[in-house]
mmCIF file as gemmi writes it, N, C-alpha and C atoms, coordinates in Angstrom:
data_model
loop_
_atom_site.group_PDB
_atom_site.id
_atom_site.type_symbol
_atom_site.label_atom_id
_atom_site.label_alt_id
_atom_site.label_comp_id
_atom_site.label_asym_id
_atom_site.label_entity_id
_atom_site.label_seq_id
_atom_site.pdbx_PDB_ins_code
_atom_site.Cartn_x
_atom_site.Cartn_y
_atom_site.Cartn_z
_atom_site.occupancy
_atom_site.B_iso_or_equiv
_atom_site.pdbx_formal_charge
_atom_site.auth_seq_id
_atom_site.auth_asym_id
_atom_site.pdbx_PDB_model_num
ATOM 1 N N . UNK Axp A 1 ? 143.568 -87.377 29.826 1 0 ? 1 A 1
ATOM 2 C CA . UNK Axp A 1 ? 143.277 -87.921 31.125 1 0 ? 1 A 1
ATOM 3 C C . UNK Axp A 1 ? 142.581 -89.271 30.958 1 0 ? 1 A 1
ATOM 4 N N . UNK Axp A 2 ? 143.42 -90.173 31.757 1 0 ? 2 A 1
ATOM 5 C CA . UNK Axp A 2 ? 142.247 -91.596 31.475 1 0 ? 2 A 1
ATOM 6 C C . UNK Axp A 2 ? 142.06 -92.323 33.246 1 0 ? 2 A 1
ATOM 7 N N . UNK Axp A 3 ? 140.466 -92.341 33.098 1 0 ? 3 A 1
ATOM 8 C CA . UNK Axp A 3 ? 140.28 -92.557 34.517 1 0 ? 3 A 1
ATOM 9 C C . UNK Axp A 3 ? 139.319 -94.475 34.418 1 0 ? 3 A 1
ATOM 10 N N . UNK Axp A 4 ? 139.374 -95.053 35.949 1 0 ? 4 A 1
ATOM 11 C CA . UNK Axp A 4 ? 139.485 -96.448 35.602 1 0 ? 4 A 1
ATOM 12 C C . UNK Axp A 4 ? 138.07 -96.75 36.133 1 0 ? 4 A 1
ATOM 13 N N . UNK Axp A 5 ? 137.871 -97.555 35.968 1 0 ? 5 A 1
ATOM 14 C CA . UNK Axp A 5 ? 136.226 -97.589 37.666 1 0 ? 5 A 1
ATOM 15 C C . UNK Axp A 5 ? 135.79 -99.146 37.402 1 0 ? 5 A 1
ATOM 16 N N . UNK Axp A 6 ? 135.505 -99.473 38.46 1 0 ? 6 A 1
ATOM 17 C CA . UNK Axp A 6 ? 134.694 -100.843 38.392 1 0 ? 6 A 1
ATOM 18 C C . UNK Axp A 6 ? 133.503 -101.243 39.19 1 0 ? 6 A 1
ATOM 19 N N . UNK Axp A 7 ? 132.934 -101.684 38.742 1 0 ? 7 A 1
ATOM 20 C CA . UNK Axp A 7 ? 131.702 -101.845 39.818 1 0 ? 7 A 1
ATOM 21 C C . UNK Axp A 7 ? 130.932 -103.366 39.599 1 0 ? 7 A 1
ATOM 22 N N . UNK Axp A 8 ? 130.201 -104.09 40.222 1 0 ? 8 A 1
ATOM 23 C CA . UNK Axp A 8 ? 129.429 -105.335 40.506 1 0 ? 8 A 1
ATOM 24 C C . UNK Axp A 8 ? 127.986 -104.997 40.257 1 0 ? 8 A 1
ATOM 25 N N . UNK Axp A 9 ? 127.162 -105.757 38.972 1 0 ? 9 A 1
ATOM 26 C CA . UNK Axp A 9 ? 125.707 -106.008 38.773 1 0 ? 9 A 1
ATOM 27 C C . UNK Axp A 9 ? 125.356 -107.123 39.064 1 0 ? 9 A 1
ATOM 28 N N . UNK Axp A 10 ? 124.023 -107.284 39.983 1 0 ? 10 A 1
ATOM 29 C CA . UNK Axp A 10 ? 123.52 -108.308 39.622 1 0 ? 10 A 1
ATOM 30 C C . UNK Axp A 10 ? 122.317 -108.591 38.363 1 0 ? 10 A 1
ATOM 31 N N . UNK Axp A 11 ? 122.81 -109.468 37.701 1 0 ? 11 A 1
ATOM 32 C CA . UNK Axp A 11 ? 121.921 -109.505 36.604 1 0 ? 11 A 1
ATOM 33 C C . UNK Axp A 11 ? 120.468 -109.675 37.128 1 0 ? 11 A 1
ATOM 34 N N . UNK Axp A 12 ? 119.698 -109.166 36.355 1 0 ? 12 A 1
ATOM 35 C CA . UNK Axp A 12 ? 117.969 -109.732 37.167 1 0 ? 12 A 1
ATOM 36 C C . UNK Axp A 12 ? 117.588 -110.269 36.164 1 0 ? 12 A 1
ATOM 37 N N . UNK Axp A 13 ? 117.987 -110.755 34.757 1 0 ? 13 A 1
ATOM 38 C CA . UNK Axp A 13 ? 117.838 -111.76 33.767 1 0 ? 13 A 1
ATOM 39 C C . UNK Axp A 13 ? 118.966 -112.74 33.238 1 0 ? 13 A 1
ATOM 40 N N . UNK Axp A 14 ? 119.224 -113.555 32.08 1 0 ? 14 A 1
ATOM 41 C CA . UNK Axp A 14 ? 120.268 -113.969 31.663 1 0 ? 14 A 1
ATOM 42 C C . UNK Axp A 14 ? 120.34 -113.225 30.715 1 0 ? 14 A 1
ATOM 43 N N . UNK Axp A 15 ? 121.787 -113.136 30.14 1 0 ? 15 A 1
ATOM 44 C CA . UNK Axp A 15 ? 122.274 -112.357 29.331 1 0 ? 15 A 1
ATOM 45 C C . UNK Axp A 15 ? 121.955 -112.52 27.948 1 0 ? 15 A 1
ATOM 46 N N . UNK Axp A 16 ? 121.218 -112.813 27.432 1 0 ? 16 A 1
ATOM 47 C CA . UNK Axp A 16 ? 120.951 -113.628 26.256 1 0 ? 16 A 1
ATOM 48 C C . UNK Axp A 16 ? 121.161 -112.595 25.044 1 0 ? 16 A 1
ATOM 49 N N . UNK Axp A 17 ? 120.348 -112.415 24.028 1 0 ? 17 A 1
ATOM 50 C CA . UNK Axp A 17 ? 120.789 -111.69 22.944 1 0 ? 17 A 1
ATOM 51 C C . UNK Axp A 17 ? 120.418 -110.491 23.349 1 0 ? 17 A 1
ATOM 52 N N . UNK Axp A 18 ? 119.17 -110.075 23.483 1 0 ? 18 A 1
ATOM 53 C CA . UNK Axp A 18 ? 118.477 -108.708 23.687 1 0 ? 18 A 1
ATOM 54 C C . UNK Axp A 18 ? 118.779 -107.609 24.375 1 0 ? 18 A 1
ATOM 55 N N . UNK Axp A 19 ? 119.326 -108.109 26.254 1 0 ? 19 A 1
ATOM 56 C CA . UNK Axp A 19 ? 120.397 -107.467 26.898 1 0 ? 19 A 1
ATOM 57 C C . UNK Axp A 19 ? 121.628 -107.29 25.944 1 0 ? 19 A 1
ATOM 58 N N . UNK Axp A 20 ? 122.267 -108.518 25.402 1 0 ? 20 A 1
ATOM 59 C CA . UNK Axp A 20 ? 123.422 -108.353 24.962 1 0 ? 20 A 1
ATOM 60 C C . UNK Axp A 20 ? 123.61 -106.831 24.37 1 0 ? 20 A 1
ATOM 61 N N . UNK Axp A 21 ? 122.68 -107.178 23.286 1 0 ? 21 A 1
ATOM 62 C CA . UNK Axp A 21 ? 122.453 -106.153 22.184 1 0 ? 21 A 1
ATOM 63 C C . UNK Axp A 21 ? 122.516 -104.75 22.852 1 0 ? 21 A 1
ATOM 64 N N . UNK Axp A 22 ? 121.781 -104.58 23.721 1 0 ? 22 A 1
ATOM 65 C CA . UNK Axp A 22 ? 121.296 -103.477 24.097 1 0 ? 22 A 1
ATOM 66 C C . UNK Axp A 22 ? 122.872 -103.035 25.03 1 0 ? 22 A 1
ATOM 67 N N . UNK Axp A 23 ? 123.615 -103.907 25.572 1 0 ? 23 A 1
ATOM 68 C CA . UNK Axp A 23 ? 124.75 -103.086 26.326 1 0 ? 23 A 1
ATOM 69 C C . UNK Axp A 23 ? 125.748 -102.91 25.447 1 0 ? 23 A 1
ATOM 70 N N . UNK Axp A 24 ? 126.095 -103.903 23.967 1 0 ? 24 A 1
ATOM 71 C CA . UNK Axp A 24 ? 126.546 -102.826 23.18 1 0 ? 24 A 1
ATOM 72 C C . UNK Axp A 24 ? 126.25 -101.844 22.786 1 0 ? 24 A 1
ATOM 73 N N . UNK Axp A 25 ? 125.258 -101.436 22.367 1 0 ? 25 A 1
ATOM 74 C CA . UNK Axp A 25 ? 124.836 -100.226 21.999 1 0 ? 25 A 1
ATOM 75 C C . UNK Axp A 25 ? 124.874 -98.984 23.233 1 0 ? 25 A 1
ATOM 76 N N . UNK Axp A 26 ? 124.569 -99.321 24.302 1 0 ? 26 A 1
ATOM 77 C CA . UNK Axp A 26 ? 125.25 -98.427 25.317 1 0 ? 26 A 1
ATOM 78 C C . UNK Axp A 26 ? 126.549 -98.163 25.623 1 0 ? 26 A 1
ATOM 79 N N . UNK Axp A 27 ? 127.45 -99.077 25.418 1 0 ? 27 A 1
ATOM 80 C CA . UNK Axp A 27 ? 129.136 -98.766 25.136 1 0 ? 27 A 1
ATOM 81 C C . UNK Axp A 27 ? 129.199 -98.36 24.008 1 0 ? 27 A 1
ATOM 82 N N . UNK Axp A 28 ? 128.911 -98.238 23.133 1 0 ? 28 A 1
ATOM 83 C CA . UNK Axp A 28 ? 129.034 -97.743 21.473 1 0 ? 28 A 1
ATOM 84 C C . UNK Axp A 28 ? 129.337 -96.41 21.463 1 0 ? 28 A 1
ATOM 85 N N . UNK Axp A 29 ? 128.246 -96.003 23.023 1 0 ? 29 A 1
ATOM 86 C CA . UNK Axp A 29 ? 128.457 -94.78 23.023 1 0 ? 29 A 1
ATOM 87 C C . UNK Axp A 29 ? 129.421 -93.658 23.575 1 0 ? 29 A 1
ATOM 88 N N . UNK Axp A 30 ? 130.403 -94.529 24.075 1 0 ? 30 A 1
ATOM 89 C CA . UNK Axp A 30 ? 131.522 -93.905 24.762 1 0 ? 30 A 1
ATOM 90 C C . UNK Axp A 30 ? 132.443 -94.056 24.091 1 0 ? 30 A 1
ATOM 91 N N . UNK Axp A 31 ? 133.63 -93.696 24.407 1 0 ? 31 A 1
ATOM 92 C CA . UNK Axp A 31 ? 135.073 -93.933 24.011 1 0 ? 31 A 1
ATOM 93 C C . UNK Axp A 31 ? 136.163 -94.659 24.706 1 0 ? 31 A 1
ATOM 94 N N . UNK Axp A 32 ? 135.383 -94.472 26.096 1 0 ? 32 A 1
ATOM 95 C CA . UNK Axp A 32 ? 136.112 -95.775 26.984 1 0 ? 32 A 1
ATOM 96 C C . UNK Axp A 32 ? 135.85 -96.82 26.591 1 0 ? 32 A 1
ATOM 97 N N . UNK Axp A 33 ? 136.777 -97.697 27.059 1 0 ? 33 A 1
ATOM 98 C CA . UNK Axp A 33 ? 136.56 -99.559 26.487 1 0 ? 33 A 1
ATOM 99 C C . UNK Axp A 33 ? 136.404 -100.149 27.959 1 0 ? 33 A 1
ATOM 100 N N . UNK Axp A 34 ? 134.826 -100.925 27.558 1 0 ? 34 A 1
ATOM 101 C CA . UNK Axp A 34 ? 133.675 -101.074 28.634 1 0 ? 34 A 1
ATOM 102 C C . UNK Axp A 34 ? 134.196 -102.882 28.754 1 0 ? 34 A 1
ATOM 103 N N . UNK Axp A 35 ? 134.238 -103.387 29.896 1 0 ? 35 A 1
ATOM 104 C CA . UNK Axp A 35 ? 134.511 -105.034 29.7 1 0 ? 35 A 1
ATOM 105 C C . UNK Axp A 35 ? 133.739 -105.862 30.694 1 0 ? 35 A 1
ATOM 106 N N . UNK Axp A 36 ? 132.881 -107.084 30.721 1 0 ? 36 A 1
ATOM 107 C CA . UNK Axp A 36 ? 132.298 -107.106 31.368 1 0 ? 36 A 1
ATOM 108 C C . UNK Axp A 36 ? 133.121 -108.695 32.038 1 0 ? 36 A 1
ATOM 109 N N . UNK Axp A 37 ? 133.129 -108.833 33.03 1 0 ? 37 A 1
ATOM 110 C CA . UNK Axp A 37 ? 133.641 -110.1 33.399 1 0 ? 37 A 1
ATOM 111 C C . UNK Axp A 37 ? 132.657 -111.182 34.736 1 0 ? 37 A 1
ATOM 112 N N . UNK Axp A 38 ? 133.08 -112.535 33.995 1 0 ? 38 A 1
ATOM 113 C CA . UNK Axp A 38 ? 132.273 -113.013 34.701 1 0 ? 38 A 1
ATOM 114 C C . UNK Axp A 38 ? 132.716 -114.611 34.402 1 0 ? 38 A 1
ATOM 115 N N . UNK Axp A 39 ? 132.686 -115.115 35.259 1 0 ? 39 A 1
ATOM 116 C CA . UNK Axp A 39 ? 133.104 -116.509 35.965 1 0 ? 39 A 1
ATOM 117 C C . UNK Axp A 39 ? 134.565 -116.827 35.35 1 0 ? 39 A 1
ATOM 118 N N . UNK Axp A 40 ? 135.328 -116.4 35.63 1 0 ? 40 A 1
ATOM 119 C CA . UNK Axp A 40 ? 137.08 -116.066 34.848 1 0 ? 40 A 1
ATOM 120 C C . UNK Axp A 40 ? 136.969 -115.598 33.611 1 0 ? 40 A 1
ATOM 121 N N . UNK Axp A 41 ? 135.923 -115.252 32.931 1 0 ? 41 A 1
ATOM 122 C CA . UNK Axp A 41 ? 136.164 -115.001 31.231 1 0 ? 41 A 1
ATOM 123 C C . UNK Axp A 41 ? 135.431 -113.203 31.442 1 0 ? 41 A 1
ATOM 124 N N . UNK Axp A 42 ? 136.236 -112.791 30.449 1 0 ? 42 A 1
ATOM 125 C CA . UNK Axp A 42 ? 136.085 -111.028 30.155 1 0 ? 42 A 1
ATOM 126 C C . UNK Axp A 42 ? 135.694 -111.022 28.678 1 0 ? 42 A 1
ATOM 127 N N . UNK Axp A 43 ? 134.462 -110.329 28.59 1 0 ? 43 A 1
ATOM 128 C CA . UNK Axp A 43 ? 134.349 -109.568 27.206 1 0 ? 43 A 1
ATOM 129 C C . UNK Axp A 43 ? 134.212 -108.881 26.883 1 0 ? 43 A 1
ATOM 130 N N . UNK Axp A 44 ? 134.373 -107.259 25.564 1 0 ? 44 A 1
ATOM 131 C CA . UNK Axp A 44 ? 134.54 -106.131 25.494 1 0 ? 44 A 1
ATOM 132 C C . UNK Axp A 44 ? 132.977 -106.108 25.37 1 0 ? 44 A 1
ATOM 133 N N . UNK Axp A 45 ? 132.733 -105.127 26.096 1 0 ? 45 A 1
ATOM 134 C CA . UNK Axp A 45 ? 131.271 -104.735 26.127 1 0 ? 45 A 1
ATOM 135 C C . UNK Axp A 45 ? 130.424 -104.204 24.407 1 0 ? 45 A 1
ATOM 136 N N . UNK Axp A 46 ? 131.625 -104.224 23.597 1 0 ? 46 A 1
ATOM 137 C CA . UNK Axp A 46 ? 131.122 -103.689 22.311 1 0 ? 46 A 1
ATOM 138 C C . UNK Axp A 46 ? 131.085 -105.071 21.238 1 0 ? 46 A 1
ATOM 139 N N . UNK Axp A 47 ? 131.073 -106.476 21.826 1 0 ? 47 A 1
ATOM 140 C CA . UNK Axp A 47 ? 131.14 -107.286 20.695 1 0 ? 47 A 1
ATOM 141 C C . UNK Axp A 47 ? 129.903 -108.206 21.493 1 0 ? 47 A 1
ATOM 142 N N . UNK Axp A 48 ? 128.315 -108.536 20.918 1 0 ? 48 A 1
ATOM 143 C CA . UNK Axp A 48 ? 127.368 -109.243 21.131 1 0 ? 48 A 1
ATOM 144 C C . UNK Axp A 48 ? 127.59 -110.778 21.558 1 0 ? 48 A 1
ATOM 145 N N . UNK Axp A 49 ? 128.394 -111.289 20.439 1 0 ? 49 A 1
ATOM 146 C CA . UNK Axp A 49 ? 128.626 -112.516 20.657 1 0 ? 49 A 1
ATOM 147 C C . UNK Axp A 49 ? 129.161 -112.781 21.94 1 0 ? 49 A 1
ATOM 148 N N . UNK Axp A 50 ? 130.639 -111.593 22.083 1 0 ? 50 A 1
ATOM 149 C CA . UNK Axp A 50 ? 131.165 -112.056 23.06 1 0 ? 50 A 1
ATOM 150 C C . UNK Axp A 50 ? 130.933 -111.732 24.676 1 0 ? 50 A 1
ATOM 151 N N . UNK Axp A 51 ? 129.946 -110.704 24.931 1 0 ? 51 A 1
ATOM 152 C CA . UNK Axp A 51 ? 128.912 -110.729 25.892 1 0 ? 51 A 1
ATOM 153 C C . UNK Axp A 51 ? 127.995 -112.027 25.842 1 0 ? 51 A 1
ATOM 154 N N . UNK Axp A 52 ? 127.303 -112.293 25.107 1 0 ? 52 A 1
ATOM 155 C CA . UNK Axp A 52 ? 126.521 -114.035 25.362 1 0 ? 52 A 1
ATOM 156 C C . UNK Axp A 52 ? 127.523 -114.946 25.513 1 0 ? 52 A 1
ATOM 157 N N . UNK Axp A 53 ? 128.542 -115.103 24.936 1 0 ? 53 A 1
ATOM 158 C CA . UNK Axp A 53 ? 129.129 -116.123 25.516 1 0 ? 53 A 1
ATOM 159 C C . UNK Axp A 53 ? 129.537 -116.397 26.975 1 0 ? 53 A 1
ATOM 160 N N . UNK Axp A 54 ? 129.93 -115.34 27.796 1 0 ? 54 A 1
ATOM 161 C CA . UNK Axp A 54 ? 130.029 -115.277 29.116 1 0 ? 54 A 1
ATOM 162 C C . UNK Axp A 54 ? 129.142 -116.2 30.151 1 0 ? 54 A 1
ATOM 163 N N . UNK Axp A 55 ? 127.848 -116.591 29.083 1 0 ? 55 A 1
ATOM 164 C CA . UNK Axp A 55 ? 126.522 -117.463 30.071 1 0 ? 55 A 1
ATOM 165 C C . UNK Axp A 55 ? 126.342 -116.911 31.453 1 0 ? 55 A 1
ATOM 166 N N . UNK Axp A 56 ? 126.489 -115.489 31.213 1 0 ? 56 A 1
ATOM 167 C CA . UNK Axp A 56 ? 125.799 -115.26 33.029 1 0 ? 56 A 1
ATOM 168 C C . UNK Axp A 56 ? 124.35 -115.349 32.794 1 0 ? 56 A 1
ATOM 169 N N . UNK Axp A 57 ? 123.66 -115.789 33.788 1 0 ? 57 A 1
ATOM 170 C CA . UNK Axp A 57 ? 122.613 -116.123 34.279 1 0 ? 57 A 1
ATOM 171 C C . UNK Axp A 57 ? 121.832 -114.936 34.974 1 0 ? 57 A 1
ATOM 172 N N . UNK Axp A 58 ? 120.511 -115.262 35.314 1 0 ? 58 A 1
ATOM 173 C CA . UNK Axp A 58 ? 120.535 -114.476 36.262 1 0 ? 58 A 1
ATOM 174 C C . UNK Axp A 58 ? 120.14 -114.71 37.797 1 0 ? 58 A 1
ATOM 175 N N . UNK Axp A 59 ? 120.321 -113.183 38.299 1 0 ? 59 A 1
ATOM 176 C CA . UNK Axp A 59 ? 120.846 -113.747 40.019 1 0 ? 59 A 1
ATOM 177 C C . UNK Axp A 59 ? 122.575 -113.778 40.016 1 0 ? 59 A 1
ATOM 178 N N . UNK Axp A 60 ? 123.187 -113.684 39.2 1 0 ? 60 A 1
ATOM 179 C CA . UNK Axp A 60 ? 125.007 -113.789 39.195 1 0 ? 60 A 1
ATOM 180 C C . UNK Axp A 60 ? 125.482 -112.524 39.119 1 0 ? 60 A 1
ATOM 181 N N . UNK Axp A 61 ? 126.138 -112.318 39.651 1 0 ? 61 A 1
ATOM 182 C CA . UNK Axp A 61 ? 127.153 -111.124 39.554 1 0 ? 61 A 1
ATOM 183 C C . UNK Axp A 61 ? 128.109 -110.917 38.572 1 0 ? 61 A 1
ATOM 184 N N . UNK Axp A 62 ? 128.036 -109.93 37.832 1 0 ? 62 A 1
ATOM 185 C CA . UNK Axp A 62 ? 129.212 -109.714 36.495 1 0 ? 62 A 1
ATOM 186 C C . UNK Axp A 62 ? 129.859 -108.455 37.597 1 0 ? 62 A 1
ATOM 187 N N . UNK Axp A 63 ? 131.173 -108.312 37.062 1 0 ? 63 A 1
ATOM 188 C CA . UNK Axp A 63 ? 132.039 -107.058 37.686 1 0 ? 63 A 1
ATOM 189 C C . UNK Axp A 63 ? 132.516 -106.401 35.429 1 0 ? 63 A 1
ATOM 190 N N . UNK Axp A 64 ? 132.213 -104.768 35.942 1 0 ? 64 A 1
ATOM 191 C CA . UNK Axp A 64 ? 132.464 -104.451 34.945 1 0 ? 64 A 1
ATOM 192 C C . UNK Axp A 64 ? 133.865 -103.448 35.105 1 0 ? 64 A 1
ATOM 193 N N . UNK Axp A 65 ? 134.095 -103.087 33.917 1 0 ? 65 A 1
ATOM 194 C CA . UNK Axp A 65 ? 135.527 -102.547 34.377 1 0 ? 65 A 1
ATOM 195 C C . UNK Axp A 65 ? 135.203 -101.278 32.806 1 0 ? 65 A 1
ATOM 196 N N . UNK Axp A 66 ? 135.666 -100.246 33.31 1 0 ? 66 A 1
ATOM 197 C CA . UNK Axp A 66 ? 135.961 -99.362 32.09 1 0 ? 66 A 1
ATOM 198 C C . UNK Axp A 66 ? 137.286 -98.092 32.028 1 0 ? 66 A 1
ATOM 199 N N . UNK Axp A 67 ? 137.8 -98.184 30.881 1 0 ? 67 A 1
ATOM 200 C CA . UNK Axp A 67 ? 139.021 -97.403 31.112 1 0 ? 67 A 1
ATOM 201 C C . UNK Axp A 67 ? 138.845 -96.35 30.172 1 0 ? 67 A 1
ATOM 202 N N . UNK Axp A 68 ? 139.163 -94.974 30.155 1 0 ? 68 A 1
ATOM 203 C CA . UNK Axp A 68 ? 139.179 -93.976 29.24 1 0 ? 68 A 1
ATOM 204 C C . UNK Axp A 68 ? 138.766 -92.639 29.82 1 0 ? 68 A 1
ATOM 205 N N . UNK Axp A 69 ? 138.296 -91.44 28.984 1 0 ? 69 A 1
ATOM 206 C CA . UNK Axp A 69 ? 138.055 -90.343 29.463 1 0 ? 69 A 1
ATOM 207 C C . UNK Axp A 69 ? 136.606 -90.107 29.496 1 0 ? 69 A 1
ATOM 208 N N . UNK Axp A 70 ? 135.516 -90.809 29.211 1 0 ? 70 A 1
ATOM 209 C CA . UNK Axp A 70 ? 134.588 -91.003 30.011 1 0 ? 70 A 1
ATOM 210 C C . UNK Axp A 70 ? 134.075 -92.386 30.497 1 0 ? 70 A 1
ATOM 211 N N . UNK Axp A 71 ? 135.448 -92.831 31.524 1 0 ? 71 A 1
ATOM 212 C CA . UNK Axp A 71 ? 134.621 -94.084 31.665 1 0 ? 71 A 1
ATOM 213 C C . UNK Axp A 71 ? 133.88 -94.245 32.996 1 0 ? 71 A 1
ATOM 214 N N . UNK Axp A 72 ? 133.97 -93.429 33.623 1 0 ? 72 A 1
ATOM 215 C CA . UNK Axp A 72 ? 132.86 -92.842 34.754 1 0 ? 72 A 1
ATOM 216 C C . UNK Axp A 72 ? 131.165 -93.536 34.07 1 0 ? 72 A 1
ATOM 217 N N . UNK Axp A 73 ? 130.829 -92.861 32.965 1 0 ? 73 A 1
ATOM 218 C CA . UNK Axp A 73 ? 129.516 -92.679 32.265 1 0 ? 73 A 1
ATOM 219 C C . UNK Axp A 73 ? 129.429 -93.829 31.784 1 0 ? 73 A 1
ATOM 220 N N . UNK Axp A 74 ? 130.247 -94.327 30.847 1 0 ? 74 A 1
ATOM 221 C CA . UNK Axp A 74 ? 130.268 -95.581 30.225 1 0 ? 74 A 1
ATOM 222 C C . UNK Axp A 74 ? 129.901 -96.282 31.112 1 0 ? 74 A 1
ATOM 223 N N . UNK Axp A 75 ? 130.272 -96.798 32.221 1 0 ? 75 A 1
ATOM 224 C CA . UNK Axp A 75 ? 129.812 -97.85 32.969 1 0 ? 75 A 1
ATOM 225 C C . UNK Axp A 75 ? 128.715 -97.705 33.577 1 0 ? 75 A 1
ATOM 226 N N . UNK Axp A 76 ? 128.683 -96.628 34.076 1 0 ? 76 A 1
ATOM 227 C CA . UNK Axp A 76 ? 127.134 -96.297 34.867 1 0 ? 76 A 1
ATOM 228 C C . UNK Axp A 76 ? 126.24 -96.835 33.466 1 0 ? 76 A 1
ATOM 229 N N . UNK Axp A 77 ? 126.007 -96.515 32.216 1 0 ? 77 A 1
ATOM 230 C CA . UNK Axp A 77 ? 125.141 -96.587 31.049 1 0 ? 77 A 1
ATOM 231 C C . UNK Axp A 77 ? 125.089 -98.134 30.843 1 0 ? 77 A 1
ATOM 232 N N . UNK Axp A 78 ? 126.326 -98.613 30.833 1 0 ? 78 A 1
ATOM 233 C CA . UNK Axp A 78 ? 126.293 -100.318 31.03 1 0 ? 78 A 1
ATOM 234 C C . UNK Axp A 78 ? 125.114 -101.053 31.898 1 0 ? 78 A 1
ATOM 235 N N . UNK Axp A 79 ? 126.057 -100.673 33.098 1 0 ? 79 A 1
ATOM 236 C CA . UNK Axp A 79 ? 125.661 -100.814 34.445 1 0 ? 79 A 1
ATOM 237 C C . UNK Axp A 79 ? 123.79 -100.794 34.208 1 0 ? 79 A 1
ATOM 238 N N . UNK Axp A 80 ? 123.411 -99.561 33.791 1 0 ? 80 A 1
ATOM 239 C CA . UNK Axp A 80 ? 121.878 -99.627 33.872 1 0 ? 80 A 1
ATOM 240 C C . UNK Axp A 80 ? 121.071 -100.494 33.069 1 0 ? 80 A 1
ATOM 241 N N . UNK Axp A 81 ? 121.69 -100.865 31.837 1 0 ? 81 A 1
ATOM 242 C CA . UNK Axp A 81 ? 121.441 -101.424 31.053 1 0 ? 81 A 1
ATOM 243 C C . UNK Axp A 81 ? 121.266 -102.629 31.686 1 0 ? 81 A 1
ATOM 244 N N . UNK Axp A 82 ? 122.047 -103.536 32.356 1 0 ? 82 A 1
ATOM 245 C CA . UNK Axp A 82 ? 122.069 -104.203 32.602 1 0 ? 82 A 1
ATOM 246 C C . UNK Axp A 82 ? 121.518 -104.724 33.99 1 0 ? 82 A 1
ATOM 247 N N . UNK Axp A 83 ? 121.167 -103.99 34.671 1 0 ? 83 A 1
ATOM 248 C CA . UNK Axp A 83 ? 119.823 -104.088 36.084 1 0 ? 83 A 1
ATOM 249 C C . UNK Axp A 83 ? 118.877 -103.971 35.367 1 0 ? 83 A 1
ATOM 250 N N . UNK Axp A 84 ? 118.381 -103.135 34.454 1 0 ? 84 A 1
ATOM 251 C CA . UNK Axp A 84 ? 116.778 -103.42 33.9 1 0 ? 84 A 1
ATOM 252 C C . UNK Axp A 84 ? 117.027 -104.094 32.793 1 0 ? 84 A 1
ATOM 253 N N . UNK Axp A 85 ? 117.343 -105.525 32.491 1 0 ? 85 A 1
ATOM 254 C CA . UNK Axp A 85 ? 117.414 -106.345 31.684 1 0 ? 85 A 1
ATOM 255 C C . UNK Axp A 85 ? 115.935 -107.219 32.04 1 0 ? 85 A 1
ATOM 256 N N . UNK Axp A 86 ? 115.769 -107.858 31.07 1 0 ? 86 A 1
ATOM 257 C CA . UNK Axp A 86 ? 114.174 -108.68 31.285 1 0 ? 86 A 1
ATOM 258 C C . UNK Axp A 86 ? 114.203 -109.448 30.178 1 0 ? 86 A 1
């Protein structure tokens, strides 16, 4: 079974390394493939670099997207990660 979901954060920091870090390691933990998108560019939620490169700010809206058999969880775990960013 593979189920889809997407949802809108607003960042309450910029994305810099530390968030970064920390929302890979929260996709690490799923098996769905977590993607975060933001100002036309998408990156897999499991590669650091390519989460910082995105330059969201904060105050901006990322839309995340996750596909697989738990990607319900995966994103919510993203998702939180990424509202209590600081």
């Amino acid at each position: 079974m593979s189920v889809s979901s997407e949802t809108a954060v607003v960042l309450p920091a910029h994305l810099h390394a530390r968030p970064a870090g920390q929302v890979v390691q929260a996709a690490a933990r799923f098996q769905a493939d977590v993607e975060i998108e933001y100002g036309g560019k998408v990156a897999n939620a499991r590669g650091v670099l390519a989460v910082m490169a995105l330059g969201a700010t904060a105050g901006t809206t990322v839309t995340l997207r996750a596909t697989g058999p738990d990607a319900a969880e995966a994103l919510d775990a993203v998702a939180a990660v990424l509202t209590g960013a600081e």
